[in-house]
Coordinates of N, CA, C and O in Angstrom, one line a residue:
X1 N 47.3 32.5 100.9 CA 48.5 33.3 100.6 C 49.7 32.4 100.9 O 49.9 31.9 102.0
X2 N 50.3 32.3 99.9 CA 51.5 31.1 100.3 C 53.1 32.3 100.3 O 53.2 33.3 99.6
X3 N 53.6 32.0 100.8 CA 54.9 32.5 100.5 C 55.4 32.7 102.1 O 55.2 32.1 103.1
X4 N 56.4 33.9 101.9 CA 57.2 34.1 103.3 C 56.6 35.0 104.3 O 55.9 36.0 104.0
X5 N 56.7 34.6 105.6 CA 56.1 35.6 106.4 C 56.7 36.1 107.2 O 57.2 35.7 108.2
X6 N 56.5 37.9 106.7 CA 57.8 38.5 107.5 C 57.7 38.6 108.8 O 56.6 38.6 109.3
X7 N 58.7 38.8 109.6 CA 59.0 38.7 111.1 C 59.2 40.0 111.1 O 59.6 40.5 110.1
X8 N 58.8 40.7 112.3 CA 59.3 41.9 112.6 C 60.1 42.0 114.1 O 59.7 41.3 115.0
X9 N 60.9 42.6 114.3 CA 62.0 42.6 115.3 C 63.3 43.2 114.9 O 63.5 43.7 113.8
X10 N 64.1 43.3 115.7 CA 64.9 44.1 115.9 C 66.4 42.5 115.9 O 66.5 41.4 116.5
X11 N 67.3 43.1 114.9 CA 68.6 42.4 114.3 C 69.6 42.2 115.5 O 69.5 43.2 116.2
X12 N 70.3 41.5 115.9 CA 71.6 41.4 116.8 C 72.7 42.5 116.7 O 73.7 42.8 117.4
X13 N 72.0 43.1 115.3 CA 73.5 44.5 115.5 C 73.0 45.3 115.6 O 73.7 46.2 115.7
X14 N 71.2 45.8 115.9 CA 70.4 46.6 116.1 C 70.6 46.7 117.7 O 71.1 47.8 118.1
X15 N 70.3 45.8 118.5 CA 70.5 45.3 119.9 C 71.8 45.8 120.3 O 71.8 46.8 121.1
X16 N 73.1 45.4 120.0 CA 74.2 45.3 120.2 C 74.7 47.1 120.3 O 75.0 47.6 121.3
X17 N 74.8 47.7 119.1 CA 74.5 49.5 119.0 C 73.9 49.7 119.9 O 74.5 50.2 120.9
X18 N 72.4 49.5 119.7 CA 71.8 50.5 121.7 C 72.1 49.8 122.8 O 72.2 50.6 123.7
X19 N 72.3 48.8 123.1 CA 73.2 48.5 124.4 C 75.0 49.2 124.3 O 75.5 49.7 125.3
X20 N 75.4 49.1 123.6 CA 76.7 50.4 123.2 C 76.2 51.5 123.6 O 76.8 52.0 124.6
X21 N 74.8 52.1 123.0 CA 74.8 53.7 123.5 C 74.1 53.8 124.7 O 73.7 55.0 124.9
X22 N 73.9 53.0 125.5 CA 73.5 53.1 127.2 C 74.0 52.6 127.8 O 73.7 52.5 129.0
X23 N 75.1 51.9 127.3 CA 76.1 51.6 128.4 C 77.5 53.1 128.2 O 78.0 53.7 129.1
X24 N 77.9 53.3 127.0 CA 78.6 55.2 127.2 C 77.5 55.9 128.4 O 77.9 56.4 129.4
X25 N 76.2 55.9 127.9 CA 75.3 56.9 128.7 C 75.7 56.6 130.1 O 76.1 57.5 130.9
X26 N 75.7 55.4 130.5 CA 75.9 55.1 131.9 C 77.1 55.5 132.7 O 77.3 55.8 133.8
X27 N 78.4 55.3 131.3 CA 79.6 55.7 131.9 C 79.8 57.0 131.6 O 80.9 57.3 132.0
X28 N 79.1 57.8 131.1 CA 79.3 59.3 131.6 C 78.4 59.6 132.6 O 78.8 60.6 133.2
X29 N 77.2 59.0 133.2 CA 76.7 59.5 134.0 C 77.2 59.4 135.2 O 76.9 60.3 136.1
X30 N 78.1 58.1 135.5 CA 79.0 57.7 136.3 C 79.8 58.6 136.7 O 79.6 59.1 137.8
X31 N 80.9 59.1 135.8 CA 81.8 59.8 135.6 C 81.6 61.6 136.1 O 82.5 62.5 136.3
X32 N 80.1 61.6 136.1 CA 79.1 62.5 136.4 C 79.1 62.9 138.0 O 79.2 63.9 138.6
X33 N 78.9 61.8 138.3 CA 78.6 61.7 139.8 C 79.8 61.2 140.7 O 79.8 61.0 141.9
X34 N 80.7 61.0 140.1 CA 82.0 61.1 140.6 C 82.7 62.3 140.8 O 83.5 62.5 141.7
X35 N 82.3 63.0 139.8 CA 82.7 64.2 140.3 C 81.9 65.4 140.9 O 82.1 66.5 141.2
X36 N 81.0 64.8 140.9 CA 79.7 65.7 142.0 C 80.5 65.7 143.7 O 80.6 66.6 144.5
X37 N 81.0 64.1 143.7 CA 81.0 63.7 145.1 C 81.9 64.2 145.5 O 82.0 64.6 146.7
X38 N 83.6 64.4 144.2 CA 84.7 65.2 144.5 C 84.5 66.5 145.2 O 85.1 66.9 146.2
X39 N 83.4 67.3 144.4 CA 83.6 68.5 144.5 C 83.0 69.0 145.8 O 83.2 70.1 146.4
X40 N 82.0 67.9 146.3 CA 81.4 68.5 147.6 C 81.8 68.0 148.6 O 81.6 68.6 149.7
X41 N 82.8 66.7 148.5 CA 84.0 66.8 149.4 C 85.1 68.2 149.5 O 85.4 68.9 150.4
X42 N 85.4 68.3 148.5 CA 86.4 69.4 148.9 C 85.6 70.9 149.1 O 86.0 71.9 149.6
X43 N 84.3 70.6 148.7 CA 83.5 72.1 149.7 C 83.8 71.8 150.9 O 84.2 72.7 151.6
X44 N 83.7 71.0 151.4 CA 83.3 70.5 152.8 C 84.7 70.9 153.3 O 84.6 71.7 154.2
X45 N 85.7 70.5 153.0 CA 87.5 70.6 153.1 C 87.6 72.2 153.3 O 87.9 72.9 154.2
X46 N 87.3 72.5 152.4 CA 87.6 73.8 152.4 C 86.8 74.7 153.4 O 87.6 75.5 154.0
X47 N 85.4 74.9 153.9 CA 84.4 74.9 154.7 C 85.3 74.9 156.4 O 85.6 75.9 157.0
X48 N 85.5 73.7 156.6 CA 86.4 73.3 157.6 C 87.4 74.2 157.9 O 87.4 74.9 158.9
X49 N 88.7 74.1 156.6 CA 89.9 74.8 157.1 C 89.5 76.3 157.0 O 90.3 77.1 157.5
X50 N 88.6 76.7 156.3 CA 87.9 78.4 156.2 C 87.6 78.5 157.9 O 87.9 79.4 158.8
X51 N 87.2 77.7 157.9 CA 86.4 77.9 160.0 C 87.9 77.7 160.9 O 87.8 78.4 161.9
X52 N 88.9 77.1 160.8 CA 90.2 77.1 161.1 C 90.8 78.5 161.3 O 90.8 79.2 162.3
X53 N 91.2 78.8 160.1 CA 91.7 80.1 159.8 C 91.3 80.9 160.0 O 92.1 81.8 160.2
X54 N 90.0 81.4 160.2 CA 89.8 82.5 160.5 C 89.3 82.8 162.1 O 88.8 83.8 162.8
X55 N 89.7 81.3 162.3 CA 89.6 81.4 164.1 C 90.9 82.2 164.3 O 90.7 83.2 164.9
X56 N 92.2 82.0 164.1 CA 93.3 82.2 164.3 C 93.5 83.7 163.7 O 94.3 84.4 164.4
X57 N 93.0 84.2 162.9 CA 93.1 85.7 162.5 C 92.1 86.6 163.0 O 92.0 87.9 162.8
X58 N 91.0 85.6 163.8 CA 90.1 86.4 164.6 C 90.7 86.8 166.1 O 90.4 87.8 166.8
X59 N 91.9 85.6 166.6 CA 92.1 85.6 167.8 C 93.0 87.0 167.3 O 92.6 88.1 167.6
X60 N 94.2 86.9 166.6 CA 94.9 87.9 166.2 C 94.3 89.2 166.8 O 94.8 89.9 167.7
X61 N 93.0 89.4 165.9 CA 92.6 90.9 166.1 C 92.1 91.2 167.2 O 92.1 92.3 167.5
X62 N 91.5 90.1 168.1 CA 91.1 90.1 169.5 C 92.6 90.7 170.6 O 92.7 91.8 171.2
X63 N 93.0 90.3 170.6 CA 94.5 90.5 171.3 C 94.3 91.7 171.3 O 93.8 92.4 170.4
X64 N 94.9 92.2 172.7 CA 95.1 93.8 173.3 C 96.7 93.9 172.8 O 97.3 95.0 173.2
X65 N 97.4 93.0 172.1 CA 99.1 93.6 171.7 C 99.1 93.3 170.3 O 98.1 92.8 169.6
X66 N 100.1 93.7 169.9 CA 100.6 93.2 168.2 C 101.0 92.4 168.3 O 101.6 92.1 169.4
X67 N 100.9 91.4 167.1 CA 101.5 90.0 167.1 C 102.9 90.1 167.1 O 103.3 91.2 166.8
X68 N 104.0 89.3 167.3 CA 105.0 89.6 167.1 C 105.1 88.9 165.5 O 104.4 88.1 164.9
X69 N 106.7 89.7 164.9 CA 106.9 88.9 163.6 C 107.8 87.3 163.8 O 108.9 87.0 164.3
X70 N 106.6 86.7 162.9 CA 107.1 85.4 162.8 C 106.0 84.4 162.6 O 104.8 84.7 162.5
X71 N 106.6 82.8 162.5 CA 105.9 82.1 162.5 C 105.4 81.1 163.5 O 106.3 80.7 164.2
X72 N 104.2 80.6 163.8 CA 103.6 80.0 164.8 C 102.9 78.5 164.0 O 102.2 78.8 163.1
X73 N 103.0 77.4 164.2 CA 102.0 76.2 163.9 C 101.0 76.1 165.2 O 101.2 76.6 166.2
X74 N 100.0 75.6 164.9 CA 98.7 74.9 165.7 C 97.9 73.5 164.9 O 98.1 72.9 163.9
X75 N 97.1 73.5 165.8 CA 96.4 72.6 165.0 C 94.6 72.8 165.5 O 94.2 73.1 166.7
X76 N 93.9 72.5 164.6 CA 92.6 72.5 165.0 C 91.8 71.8 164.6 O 91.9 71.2 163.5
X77 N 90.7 71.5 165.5 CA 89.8 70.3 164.9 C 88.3 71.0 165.0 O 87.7 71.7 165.8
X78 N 88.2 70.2 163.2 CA 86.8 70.8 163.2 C 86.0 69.6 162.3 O 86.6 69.0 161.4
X79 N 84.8 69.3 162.5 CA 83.8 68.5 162.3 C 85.0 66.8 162.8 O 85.2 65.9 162.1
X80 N 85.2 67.0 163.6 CA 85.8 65.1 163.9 C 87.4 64.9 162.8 O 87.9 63.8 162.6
X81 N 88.0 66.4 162.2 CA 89.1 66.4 161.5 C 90.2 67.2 162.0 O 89.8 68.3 162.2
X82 N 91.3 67.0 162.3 CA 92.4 67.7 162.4 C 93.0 68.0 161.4 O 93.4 67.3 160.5
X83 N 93.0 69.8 161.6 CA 93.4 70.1 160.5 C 95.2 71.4 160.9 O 95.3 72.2 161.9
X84 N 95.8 71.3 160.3 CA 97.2 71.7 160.6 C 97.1 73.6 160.2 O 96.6 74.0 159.2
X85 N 97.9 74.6 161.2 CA 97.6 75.9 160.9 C 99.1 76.6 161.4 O 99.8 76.4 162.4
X86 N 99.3 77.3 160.3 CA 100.7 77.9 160.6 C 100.2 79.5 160.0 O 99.5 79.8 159.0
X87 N 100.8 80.3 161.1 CA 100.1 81.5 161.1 C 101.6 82.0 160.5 O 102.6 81.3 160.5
X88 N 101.4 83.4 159.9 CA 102.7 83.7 159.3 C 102.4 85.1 159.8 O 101.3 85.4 159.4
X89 N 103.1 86.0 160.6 CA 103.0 87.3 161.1 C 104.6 88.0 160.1 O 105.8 87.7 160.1
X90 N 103.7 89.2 159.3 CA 105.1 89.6 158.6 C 105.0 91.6 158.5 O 104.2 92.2 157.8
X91 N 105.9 92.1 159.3 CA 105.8 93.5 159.3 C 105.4 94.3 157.8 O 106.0 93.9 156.9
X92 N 104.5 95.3 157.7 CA 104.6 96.0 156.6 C 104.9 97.0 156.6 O 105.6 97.2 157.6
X93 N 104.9 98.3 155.9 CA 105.6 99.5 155.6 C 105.4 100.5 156.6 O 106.1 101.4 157.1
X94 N 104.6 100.3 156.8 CA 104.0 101.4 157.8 C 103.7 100.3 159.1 O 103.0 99.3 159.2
X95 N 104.7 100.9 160.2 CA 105.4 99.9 161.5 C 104.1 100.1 162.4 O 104.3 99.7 163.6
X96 N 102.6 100.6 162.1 CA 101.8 100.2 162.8 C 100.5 99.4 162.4 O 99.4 99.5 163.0
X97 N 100.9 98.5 161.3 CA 100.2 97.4 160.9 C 100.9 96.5 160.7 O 102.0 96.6 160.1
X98 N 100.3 95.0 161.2 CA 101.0 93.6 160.3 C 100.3 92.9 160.1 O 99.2 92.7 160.7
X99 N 100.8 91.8 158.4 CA 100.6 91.0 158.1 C 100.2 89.9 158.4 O 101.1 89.3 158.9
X100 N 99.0 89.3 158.3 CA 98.8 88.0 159.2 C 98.3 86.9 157.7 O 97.5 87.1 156.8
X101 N 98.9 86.1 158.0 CA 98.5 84.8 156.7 C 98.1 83.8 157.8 O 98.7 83.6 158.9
X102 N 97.3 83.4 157.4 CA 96.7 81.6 157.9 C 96.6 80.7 156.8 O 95.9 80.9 155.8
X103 N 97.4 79.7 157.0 CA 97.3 78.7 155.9 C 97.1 77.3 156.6 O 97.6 76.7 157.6
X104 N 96.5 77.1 155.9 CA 95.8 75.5 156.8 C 95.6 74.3 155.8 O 95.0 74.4 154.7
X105 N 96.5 73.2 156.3 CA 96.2 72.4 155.6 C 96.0 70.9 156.4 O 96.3 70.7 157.6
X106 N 95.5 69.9 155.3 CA 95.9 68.7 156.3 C 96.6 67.4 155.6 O 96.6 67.4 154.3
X107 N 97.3 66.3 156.2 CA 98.2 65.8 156.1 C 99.1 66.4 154.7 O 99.2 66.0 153.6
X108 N 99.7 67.5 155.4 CA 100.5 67.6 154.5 C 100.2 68.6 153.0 O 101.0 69.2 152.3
X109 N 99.5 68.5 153.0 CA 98.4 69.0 151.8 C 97.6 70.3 152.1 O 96.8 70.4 153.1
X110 N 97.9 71.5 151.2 CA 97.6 72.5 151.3 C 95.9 72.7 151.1 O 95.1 72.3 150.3
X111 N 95.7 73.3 152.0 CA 94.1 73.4 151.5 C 93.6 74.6 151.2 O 93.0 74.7 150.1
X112 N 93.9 75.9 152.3 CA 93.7 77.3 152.3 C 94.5 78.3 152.7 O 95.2 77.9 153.5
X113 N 94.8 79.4 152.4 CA 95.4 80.7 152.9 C 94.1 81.8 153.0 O 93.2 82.2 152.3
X114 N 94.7 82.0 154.1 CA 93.6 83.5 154.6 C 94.6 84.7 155.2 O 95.6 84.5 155.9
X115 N 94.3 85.7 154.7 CA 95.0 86.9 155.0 C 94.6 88.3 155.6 O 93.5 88.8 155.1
X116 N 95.2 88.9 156.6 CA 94.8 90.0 157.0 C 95.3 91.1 157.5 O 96.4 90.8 157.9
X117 N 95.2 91.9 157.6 CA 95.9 93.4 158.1 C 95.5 93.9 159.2 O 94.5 94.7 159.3
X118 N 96.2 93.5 160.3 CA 95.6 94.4 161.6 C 96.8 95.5 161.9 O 98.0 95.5 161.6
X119 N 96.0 96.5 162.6 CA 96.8 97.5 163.2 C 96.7 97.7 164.7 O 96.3 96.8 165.4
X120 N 97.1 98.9 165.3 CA 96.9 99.0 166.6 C 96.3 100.0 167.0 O 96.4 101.1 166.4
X121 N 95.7 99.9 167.7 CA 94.4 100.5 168.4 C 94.5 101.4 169.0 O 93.4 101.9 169.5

């Protein structure tokens, strides 16, 4: 048999295309797990300043007096972080309950607000 003998393989623009579509595949998967890592950092953030705040609106209700109205800062650390807490005490309608806000954040940066209604006993 004389003539041409076909080759079989795959073309340079054949190649070129699927290394195109696994390397997108890679950069969305990337893109994937970057925001996996965001999001369970800021569970973690939030986790933290939740355990913050509601130390501070626990102490509230523990107290044998009413809080007075106003504002108070602290600060607290939790897992090896300082985290910043400004308690907001604000009278409501009825002069034997108040408002209690905890908001915690850190450097600067808002993280959480927690809120509550205590009365007197």
């Amino acid at each position: 048999m004389t003539g041409k003998r076909r080759i079989w393989g795959f073309t340079l623009v054949e190649v070129l295309v699927a290394l195109g579509i696994v390397a997108i595949a890679l950069t969305a998967g990337l893109r994937a797990t970057a925001a996996l890592t965001n999001n369970a950092i800021r569970q973690s953030d939030i986790l933290l300043a939740h355990l913050c705040a509601e130390n501070e609106l626990v102490k509230a209700r523990l107290s044998t007096q009413m809080p007075g109205v106003g504002d108070s800062d602290s600060s607290c650390e939790q897992g090896n972080r300082r985290f910043d807490v400004t308690v907001t005490v604000r009278p409501t309608q009825n002069p034997s309950f108040r408002r209690i806000d905890a908001k915690v954040g850190e450097g600067g940066s808002p993280l959480l607000t927690l809120s509550t209604v205590i009365g007197r006993y």
